[in-house]
Short mmCIF file of C-alpha atoms and ligand atoms in Angstrom, two decimals:
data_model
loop_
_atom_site.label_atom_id
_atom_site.label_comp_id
_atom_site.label_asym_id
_atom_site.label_seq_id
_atom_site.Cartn_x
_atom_site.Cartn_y
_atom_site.Cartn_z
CA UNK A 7 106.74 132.63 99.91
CA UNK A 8 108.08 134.63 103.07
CA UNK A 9 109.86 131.88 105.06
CA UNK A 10 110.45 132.52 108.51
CA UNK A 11 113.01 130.51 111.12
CA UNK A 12 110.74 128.67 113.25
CA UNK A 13 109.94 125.28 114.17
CA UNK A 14 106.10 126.31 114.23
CA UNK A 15 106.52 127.69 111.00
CA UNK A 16 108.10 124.47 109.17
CA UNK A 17 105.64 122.31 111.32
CA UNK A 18 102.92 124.12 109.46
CA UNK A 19 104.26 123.52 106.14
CA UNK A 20 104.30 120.27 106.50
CA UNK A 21 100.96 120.31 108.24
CA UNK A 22 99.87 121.50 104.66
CA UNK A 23 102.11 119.37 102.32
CA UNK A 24 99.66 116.66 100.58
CA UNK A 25 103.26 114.48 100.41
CA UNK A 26 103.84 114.51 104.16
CA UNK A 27 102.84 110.92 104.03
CA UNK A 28 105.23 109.47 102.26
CA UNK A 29 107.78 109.89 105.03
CA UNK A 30 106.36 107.29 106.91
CA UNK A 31 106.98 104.87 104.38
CA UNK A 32 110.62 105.22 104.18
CA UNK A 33 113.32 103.36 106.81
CA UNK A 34 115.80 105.83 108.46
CA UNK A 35 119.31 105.16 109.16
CA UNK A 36 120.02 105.13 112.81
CA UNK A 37 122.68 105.89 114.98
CA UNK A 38 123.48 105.55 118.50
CA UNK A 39 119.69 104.32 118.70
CA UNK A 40 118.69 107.78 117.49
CA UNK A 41 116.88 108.33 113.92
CA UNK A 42 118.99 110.25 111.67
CA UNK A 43 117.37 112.94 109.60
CA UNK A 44 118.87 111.86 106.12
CA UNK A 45 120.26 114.48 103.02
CA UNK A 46 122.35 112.58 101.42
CA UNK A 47 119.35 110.88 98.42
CA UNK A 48 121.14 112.49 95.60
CA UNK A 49 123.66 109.23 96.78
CA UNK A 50 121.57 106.53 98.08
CA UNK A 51 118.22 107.17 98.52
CA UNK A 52 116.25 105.53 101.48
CA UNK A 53 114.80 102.12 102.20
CA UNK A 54 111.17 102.05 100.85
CA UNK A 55 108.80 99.85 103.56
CA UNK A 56 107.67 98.14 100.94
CA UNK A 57 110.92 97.05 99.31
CA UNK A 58 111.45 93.98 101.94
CA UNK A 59 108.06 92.50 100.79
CA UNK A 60 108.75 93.11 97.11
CA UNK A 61 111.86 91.14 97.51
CA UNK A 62 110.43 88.31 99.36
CA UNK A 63 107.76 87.63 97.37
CA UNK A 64 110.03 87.33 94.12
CA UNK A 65 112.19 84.90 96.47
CA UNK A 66 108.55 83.32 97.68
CA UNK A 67 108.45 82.73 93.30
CA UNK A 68 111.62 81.20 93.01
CA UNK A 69 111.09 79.08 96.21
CA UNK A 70 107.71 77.65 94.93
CA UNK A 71 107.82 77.53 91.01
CA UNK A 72 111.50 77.60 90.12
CA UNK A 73 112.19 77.26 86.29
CA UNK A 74 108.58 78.02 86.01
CA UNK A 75 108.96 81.45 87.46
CA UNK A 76 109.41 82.51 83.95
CA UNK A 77 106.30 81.92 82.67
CA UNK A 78 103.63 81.53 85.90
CA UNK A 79 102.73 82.97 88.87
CA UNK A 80 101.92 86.54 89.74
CA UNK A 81 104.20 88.40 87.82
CA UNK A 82 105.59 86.04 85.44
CA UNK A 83 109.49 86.89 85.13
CA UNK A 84 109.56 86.85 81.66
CA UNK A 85 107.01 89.57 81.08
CA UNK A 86 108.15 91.73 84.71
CA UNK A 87 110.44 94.09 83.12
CA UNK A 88 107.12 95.52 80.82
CA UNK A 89 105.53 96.46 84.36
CA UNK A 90 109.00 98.71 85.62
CA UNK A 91 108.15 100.12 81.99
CA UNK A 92 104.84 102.07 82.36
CA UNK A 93 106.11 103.20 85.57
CA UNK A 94 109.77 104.70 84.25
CA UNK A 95 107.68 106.15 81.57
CA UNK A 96 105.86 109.09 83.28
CA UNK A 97 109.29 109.87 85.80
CA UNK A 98 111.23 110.39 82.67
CA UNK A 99 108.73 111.92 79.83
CA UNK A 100 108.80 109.20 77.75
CA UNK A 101 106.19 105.88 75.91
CA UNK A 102 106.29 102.72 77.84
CA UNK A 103 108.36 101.51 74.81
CA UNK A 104 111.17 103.91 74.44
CA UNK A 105 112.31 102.93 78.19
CA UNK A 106 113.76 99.93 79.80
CA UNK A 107 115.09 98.64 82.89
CA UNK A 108 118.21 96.75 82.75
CA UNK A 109 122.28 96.20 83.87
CA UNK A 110 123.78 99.46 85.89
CA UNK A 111 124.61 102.93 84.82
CA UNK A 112 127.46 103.06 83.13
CA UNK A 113 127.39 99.67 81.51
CA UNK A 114 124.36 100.87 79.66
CA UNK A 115 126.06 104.36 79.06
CA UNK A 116 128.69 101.87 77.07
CA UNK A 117 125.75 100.36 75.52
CA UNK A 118 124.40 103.13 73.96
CA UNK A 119 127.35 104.75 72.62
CA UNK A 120 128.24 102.04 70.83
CA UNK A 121 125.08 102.40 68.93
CA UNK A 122 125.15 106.39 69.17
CA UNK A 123 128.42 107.57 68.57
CA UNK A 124 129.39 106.23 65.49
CA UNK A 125 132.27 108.98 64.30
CA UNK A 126 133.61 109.23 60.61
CA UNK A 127 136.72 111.37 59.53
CA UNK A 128 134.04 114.57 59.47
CA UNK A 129 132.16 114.22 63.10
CA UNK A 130 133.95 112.34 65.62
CA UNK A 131 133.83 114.51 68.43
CA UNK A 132 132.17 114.22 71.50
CA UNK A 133 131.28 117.98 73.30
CA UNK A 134 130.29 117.39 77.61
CA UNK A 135 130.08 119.19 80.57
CA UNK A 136 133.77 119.96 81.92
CA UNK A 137 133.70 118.30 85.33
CA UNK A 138 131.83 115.70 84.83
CA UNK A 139 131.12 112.65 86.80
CA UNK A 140 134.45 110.23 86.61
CA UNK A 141 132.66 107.28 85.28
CA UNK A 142 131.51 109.18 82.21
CA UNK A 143 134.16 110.57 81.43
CA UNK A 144 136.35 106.65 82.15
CA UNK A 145 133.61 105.63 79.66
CA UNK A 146 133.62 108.38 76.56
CA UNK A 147 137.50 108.13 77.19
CA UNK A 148 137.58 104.20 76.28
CA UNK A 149 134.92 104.73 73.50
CA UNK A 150 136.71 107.03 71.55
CA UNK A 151 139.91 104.74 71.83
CA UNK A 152 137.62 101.51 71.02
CA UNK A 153 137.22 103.55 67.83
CA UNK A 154 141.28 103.88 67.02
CA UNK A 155 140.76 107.60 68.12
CA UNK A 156 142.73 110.21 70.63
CA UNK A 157 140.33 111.38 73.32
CA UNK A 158 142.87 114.24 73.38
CA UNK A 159 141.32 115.37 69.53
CA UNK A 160 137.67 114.55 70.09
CA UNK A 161 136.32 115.74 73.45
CA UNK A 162 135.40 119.03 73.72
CA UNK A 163 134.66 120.29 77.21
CA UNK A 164 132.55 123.11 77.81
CA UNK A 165 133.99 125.06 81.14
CA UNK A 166 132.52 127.81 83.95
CA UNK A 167 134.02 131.53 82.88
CA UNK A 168 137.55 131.90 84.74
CA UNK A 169 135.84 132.54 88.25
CA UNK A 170 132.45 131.21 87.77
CA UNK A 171 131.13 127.62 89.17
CA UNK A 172 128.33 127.34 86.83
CA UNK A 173 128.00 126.86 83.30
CA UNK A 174 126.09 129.17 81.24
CA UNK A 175 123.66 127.99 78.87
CA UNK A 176 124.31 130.33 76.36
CA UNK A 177 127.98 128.99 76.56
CA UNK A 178 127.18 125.27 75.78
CA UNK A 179 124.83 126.69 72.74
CA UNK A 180 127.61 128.43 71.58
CA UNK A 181 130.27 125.99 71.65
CA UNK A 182 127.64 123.26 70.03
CA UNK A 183 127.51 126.15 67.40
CA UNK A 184 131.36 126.44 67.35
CA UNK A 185 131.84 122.62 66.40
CA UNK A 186 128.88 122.00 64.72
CA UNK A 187 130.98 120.43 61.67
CA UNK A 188 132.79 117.88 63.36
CA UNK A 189 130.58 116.55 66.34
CA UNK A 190 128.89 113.17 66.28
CA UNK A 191 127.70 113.33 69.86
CA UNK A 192 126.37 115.93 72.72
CA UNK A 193 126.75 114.18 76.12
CA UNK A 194 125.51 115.70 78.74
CA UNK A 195 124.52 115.02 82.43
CA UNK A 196 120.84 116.49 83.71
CA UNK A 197 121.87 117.81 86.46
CA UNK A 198 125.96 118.44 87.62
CA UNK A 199 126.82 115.91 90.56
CA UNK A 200 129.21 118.05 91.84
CA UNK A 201 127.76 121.81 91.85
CA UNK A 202 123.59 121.00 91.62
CA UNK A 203 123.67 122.78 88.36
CA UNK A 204 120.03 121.58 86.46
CA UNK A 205 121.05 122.21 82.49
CA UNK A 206 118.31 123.51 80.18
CA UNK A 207 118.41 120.04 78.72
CA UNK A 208 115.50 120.94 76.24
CA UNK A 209 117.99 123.65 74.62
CA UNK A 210 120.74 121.68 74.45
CA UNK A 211 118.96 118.97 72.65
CA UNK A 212 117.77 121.22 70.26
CA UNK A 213 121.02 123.22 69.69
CA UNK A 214 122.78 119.76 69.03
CA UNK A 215 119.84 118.23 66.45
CA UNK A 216 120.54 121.61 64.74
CA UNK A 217 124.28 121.32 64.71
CA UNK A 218 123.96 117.49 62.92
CA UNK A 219 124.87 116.09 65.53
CA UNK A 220 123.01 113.41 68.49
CA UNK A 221 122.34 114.36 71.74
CA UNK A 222 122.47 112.03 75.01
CA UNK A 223 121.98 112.45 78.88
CA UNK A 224 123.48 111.00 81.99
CA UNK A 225 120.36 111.32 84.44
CA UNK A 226 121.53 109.88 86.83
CA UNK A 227 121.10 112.71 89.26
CA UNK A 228 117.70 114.04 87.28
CA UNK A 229 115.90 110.91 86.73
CA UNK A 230 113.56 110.90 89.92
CA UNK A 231 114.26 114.58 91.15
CA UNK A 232 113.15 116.68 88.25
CA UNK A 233 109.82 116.80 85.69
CA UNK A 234 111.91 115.39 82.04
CA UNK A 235 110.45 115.36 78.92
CA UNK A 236 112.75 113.02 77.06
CA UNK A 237 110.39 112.10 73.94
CA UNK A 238 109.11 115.55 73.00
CA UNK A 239 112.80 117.23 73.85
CA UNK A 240 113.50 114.33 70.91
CA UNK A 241 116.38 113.25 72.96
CA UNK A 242 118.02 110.58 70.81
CA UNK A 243 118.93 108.13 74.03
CA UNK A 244 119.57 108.56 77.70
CA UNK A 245 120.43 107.02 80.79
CA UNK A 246 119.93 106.73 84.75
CA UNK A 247 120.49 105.10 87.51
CA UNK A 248 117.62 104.47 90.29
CA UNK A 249 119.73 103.81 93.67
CA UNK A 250 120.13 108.21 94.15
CA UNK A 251 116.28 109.78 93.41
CA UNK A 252 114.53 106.62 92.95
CA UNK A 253 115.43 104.51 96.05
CA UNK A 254 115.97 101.55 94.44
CA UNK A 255 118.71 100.65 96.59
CA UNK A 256 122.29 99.86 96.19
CA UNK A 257 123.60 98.82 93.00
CA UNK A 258 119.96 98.91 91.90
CA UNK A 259 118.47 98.40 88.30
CA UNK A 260 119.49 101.31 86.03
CA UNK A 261 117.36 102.12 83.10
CA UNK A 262 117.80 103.27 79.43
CA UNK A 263 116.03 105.73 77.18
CA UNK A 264 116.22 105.24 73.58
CA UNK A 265 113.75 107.85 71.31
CA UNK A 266 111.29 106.01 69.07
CA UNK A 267 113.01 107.71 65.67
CA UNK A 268 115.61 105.18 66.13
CA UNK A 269 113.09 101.95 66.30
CA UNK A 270 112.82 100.91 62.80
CA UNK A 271 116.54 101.65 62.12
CA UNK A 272 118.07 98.53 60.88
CA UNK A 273 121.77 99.97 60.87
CA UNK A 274 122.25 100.81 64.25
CA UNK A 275 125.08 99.06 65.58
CA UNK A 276 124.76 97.35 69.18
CA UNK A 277 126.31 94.79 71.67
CA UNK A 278 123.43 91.79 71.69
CA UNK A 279 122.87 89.63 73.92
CA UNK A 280 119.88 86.80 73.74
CA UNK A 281 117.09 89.14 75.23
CA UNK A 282 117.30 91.66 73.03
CA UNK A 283 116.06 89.34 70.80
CA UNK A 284 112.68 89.82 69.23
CA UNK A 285 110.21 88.43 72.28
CA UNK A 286 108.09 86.14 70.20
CA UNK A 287 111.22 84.47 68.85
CA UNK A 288 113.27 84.82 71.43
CA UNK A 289 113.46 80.61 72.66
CA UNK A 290 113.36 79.22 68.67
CA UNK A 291 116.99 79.64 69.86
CA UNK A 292 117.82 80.67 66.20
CA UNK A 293 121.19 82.24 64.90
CA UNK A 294 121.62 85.15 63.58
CA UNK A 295 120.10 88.09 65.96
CA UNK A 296 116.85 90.30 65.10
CA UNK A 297 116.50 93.04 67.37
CA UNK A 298 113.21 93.15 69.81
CA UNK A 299 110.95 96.52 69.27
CA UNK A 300 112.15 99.50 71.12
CA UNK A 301 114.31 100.02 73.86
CA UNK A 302 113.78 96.58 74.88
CA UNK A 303 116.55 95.46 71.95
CA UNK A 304 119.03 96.69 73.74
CA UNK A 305 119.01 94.11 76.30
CA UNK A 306 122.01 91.86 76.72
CA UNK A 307 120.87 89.40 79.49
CA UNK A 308 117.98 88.03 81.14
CA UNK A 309 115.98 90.51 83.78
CA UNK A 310 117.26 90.40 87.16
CA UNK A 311 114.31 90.09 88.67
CA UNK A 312 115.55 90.46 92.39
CA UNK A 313 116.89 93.94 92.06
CA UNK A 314 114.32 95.16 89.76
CA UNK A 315 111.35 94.04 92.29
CA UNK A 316 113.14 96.51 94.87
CA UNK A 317 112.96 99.46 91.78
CA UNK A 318 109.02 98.20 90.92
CA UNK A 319 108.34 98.80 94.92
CA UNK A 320 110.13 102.05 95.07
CA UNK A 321 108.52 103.08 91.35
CA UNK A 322 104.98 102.33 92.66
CA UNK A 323 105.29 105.18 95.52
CA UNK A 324 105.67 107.83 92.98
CA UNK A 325 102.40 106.66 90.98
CA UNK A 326 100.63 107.24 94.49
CA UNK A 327 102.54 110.40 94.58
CA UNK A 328 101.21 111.53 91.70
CA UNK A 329 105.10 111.14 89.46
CA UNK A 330 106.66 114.30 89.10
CA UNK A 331 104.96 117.47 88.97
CA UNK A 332 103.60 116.95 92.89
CA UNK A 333 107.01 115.88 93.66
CA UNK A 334 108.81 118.28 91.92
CA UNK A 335 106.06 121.29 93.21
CA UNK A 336 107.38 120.28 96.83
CA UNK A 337 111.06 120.11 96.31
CA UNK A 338 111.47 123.09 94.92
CA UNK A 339 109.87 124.84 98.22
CA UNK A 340 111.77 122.40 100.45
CA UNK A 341 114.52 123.25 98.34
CA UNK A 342 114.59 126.85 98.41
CA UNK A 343 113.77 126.59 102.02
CA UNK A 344 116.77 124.91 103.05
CA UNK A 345 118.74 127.70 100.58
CA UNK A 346 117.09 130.52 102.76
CA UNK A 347 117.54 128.79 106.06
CA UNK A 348 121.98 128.64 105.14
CA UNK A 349 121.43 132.20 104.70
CA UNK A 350 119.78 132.92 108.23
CA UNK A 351 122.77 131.01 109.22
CA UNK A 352 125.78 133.29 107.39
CA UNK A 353 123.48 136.39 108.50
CA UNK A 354 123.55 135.58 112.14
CA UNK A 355 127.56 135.30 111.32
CA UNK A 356 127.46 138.47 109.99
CA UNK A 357 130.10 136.50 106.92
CA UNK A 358 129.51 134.12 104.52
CA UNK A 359 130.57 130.91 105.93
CA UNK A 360 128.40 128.80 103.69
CA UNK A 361 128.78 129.58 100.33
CA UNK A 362 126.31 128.00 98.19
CA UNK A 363 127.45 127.15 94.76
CA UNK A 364 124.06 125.58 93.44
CA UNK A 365 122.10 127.83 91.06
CA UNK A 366 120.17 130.45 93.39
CA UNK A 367 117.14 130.08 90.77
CA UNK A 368 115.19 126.62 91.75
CA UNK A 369 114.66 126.19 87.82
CA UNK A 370 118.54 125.70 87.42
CA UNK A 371 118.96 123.24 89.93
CA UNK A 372 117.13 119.60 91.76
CA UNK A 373 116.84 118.73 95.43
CA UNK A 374 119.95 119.05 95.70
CA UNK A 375 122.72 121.75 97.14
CA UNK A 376 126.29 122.04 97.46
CA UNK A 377 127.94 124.51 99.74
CA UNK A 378 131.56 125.41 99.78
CA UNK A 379 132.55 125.65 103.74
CA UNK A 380 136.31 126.60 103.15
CA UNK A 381 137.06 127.32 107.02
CA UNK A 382 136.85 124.31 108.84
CA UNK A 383 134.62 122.08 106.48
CA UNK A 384 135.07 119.13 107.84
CA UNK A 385 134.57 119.60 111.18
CA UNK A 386 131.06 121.32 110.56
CA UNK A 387 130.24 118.37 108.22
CA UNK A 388 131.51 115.59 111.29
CA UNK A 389 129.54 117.86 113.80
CA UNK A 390 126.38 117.35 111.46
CA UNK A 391 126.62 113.80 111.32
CA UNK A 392 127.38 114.00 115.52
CA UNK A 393 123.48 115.48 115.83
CA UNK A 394 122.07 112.91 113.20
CA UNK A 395 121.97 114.95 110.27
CA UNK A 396 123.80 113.09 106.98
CA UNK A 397 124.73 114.60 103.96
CA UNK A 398 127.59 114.11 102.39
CA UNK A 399 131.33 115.52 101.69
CA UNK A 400 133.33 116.14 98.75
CA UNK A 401 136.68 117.07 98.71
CA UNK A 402 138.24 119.66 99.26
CA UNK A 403 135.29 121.44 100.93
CA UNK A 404 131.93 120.44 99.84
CA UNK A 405 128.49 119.15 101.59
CA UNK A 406 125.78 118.13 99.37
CA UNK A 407 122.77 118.40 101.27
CA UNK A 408 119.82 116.94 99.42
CA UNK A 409 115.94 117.22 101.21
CA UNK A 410 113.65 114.53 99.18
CA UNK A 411 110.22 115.66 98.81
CA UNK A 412 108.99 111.89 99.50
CA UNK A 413 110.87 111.93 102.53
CA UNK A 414 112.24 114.92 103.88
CA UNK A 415 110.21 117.07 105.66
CA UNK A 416 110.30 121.38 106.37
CA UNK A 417 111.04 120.50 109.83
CA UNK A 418 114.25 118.44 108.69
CA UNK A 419 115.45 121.51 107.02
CA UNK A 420 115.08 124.13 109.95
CA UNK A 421 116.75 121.79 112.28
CA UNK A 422 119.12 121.19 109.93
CA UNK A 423 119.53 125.19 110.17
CA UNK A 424 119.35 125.40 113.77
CA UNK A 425 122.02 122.62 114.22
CA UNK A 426 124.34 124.47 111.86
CA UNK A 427 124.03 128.07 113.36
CA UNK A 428 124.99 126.26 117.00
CA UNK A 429 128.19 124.66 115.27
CA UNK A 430 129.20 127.36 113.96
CA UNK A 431 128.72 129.30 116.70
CA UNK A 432 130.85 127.37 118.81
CA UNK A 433 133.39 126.75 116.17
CA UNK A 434 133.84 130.19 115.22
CA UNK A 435 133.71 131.93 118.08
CA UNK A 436 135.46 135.15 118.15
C1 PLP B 17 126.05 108.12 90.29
C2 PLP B 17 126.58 108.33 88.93
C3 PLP B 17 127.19 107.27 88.22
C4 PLP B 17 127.38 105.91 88.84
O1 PLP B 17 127.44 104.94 87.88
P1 PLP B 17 127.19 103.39 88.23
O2 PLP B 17 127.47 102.72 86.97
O3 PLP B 17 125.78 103.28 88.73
O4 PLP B 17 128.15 103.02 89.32
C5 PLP B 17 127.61 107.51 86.92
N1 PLP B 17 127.46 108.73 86.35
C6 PLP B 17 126.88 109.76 87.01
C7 PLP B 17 126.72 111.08 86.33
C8 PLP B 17 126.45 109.59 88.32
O5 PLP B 17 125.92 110.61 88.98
#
């Protein structure tokens, strides 16, 4: 598409967006009394309407049938979690069974390494994505010492070319080629927190089933923002959280992926916990633990209903939406809008004062970008958030900006334009 930098132009692309909708069913933060127009979902994604009712009515349960809850009412608690199921299903390519909603991010990452890295004197290593989100690499760290092994000796980090931002995927196919005799696990996240970069996770998976080895995924910045096709990629587990792309507010529900291969596999090793336990069997109270089918074995404790009626509220907005492929149709023009618009911007400079490091191809990266502003960064970024726009910053000289097709609209991005070419302006003056 030809964009042009207008306000007409973006009204009438949102005129014609089937999504436009949504946007009216999200709460925007507000400041000095004035709504902000919000980039920052690849953190904290926005307030559904709906979530306040979703909560209440779980608290409405507890108020009325207490102990009860478990088994009457509505939505009986004890069968709730199987509803969040068909829902995560479709977002993340996957059966109803191979998913399940439970604990946070990366105390499920630490539950499924336990059962999926399993190193032995000939594959022990772990390869990942150099860079990678601290709490990944805080959790593969203390795995690999759980197991009486040096981190030092077993990850292998796959790294940009000297002077490159981006990894190559012909790079991390190589190096999974390179160690294919000694890794247990690839661990990789969908899409780079830091730089935007979207990983051709379907390769990957592939290169590391060839190489012997398993293959995992951090989606916690995918999961929600891109189309994933976890079952037929034969992923062997993955994980997410569903506070960034999925709006399932702070410290929300996170969810797990485990591949259907691994179902009938009585050796796996795991943490248990009581409701993991085989459902049927679950309250004969009886020792000695037999896992429940599918993903649903790896839970530890009971469902926490309250936070995951806020996910089931936020989950049932992208059924109406249609799941991914709408979603992900719109973000990639909003996307690559917002991409063309910071280049208006540097062209009316006449020098690149937003550099953006994201892949310029919208099938290498999300919603989201990340621009380098090396002169005066933070000072545009505070400037942004002065006019109501919010993104965020990353040290030393980063703003993720992040427009969500459920709620961000084409207008959003050229203002977000407009209000950057008139800060620069005035702050680089010649
Ligand atoms: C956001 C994010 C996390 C956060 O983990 P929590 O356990 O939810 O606090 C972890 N890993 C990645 C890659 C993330 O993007």
């Amino acid at each position: 598409m030809n964009f042009e930098n207008t306000l007409a132009f973006a009204k009438a692309l949102d005129q014609a967006d089937e999504l436009a909708a949504f946007r009216h069913e999200f709460l925007f933060p507000q400041q000095n009394g004035k709504t902000m127009r919000y980039f920052c979902g690849n953190s904290l994604g926005l307030q559904p309407v709906t979530a306040r009712a979703a909560l209440d009515a779980q608290l409405a349960n507890w108020q009325q049938h207490a102990v009860e809850g478990w088994f009457t009412g509505q939505q009986p608690w004890m069968f709730y979690h199987k509803e969040l199921k068909r829902l995560m299903a479709p977002v993340v390519g996957a059966t109803e069974a191979e998913v399940c909603p439970m604990n946070t991010l990366t105390v499920n990452l630490h539950l499924l390494l336990v059962s999926f890295y399993r190193p032995d004197s000939h594959r022990f290593k772990i390869l990942m994505e150099a860079g990678a989100f601290p709490s990944d690499q805080y959790a593969i760290e203390s795995q690999i010492r759980f197991h009486g092994l040096d981190p030092a000796a077993c990850i292998v980090e796959v790294s940009p070319r000297p002077g490159e931002q981006l990894l190559r995927t012909q790079d991390i196919l190589d190096a999974i080629h390179d160690h294919r005799g000694e890794l247990a696990l690839v661990l990789f996240g969908g899409i780079n927190y830091y730089t935007g970069q979207l990983y051709d996770l379907e390769k990957i998976a592939g290169a590391a089933r060839g190489a012997g080895a398993r293959v995992g995924f951090d989606l916690a910045h995918a999961a929600g923002n891109v189309p994933l096709a976890l079952h037929d990629w034969q992923v062997d587990f993955a994980c997410w959280c569903s506070y960034k792309y999925q709006n399932a507010g702070p410290g929300g529900i996170a969810g797990i992926f485990v591949h259907e291969r691994h179902f009938d596999d009585r050796d796996l090793k795991r943490f248990a916990g009581w409701w993991g336990y085989e459902e049927e069997r679950r309250f004969l109270m009886q020792k000695g633990f037999v896992a429940g089918a599918g993903a649903d074995g790896w839970q530890v404790s009971c469902t926490q209903v309250l936070p995951m009626s806020l996910y089931h509220a936020a989950l049932l907005q992208f059924e109406r939406a249609g799941f991914m492929e709408p979603l992900r149709r719109k973000s990639m023009e909003l996307t690559a809008y917002l991409y063309w618009v910071i280049g208006e911007v540097n062209r009316a400079a006449g020098s690149i004062l937003f550099e953006i490091i994201t892949p310029a191809a919208p099938a290498e990266r999300g919603a989201q970008l990340s621009i380098v502003a090396k002169n005066k960064g933070k000072e545009v970024f505070d400037a942004l958030v002065e006019r109501q726009f919010l993104g965020d910053w990353r040290e030393p000289d980063v703003i993720r900006l992040s427009p969500v097709p459920l709620y961000n609209s084409f207008e959003d991005v050229y203002l977000l334009g407009e209000a950057l070419h008139d800060i620069s302006s005035k702050l680089f003056a010649s």
